[in-house]
């Protein structure tokens, strides 16, 4: 079998997605992968179209590991978000082909099910504690057992994970990035109080947690992890920037709040020290940004003997193929922790069908061969690329802050 064509399709059914469609010389056999990097979609699409696709033509798509090694190690320039996202798109499409050819869902190729479904979490945000409480209740009524809680911070302008209420936030000129203003002091005062409120009103059973989004210094993160300890968070997500791996030790020394890191890591080499030194409890890389399933299953295998569980990144800004890959891995690996999920709008389902189904607080893997996803190329054409950015963050004094 040979790869005959690699199509790179950029489409914007509400937000931008980059899809890799790999065609083979077996009639009707192709695979689809996701190579979406939020706000940098065209950089990945160019890398794929101009640099990587020509290297794939004529290769045997069955040889996934060899193709992965060839792209990652054999072409000298390696790593980073753009290249690892491009590689993920290829990798997912190749696994999809392998599954379709075998007539088996991906989880079966990964060793088969160790569980029936993947416990998943959703997001709840609000302008104040009562609004967050209501939002969490709403999610619990839909069956969710794990909920991420974010609240607007008084004195800050725009808050990560909360619908924008400040009319000045999100007002962008010519689709340039929106600006948020963020100060650590009110944030550090507010978050422990939020969880005190939620535990008081919602009890102990629902699993709650919070995404810091890499905004704290090591000592601030240590303080937050310690102050939320009484409220037994499922984990504290991304308390530090991805560069501050060794500083996780400081956070650890001050608290037993479980820590989750990884959506900004791009390879197993970045995961290694935080796993082997047991500085985290959950590894939550983005399969679309670390080179795909081939790399993710290795990361999971490294994590397993250290008691580190997975929590693969699953936001709306990666396509259903990655969500599907997440769940196939989740149900196959022994050290699965939890899975982030979104409900895709109908228009995304029309263009990119096959996102995993949600039922009873869990995601269920696609039973169709391969990833179980597809792209409707005709529908995709109706939604051309639109430039869009993530917001940016500054301190009150005007200086740039981490997102
Ligand atoms: O593109 C960035 C988003 O994917 C990220 O901000 C979402 O932090 C996120 C999460 O945990 O889903
Ligand atoms: Mg996050």
PDB file of C-alpha atoms and ligand atoms in Angstrom, residues 121 123 148 150 160 209-214 235 237-238 263-264 284 313-315 340 403, ligand 2:
ATOM      1  CA  UNK A 121     -15.100  16.796  32.704  1.00  0.00           C
ATOM      2  CA  UNK A 123     -16.209  23.650  32.305  1.00  0.00           C
ATOM      3  CA  UNK A 148     -13.686  22.673  36.183  1.00  0.00           C
ATOM      4  CA  UNK A 150     -13.445  29.387  36.943  1.00  0.00           C
ATOM      5  CA  UNK A 160      -9.681  32.964  31.773  1.00  0.00           C
ATOM      6  CA  UNK A 209     -10.871  21.622  40.014  1.00  0.00           C
ATOM      7  CA  UNK A 210      -9.366  24.806  38.635  1.00  0.00           C
ATOM      8  CA  UNK A 211      -7.196  25.832  35.675  1.00  0.00           C
ATOM      9  CA  UNK A 212      -4.553  28.413  36.648  1.00  0.00           C
ATOM     10  CA  UNK A 213      -3.452  28.633  33.021  1.00  0.00           C
ATOM     11  CA  UNK A 214       0.257  29.042  33.766  1.00  0.00           C
ATOM     12  CA  UNK A 235      -6.290  18.690  40.580  1.00  0.00           C
ATOM     13  CA  UNK A 237      -4.242  22.550  36.409  1.00  0.00           C
ATOM     14  CA  UNK A 238      -1.167  24.217  34.935  1.00  0.00           C
ATOM     15  CA  UNK A 263      -1.030  21.242  27.570  1.00  0.00           C
ATOM     16  CA  UNK A 264       1.953  23.357  26.521  1.00  0.00           C
ATOM     17  CA  UNK A 284      -2.392  16.446  30.278  1.00  0.00           C
ATOM     18  CA  UNK A 313      -6.248  18.194  26.732  1.00  0.00           C
ATOM     19  CA  UNK A 314      -9.669  18.329  25.056  1.00  0.00           C
ATOM     20  CA  UNK A 315     -10.753  21.918  24.304  1.00  0.00           C
ATOM     21  CA  UNK A 340     -11.625  17.012  29.122  1.00  0.00           C
ATOM     22  CA  UNK A 403      -1.500  33.797  29.055  1.00  0.00           C
TER      23      UNK A 403
HETATM   24 MG1  LIG B   2      -5.919  24.353  30.531  1.00  0.00          MG
END
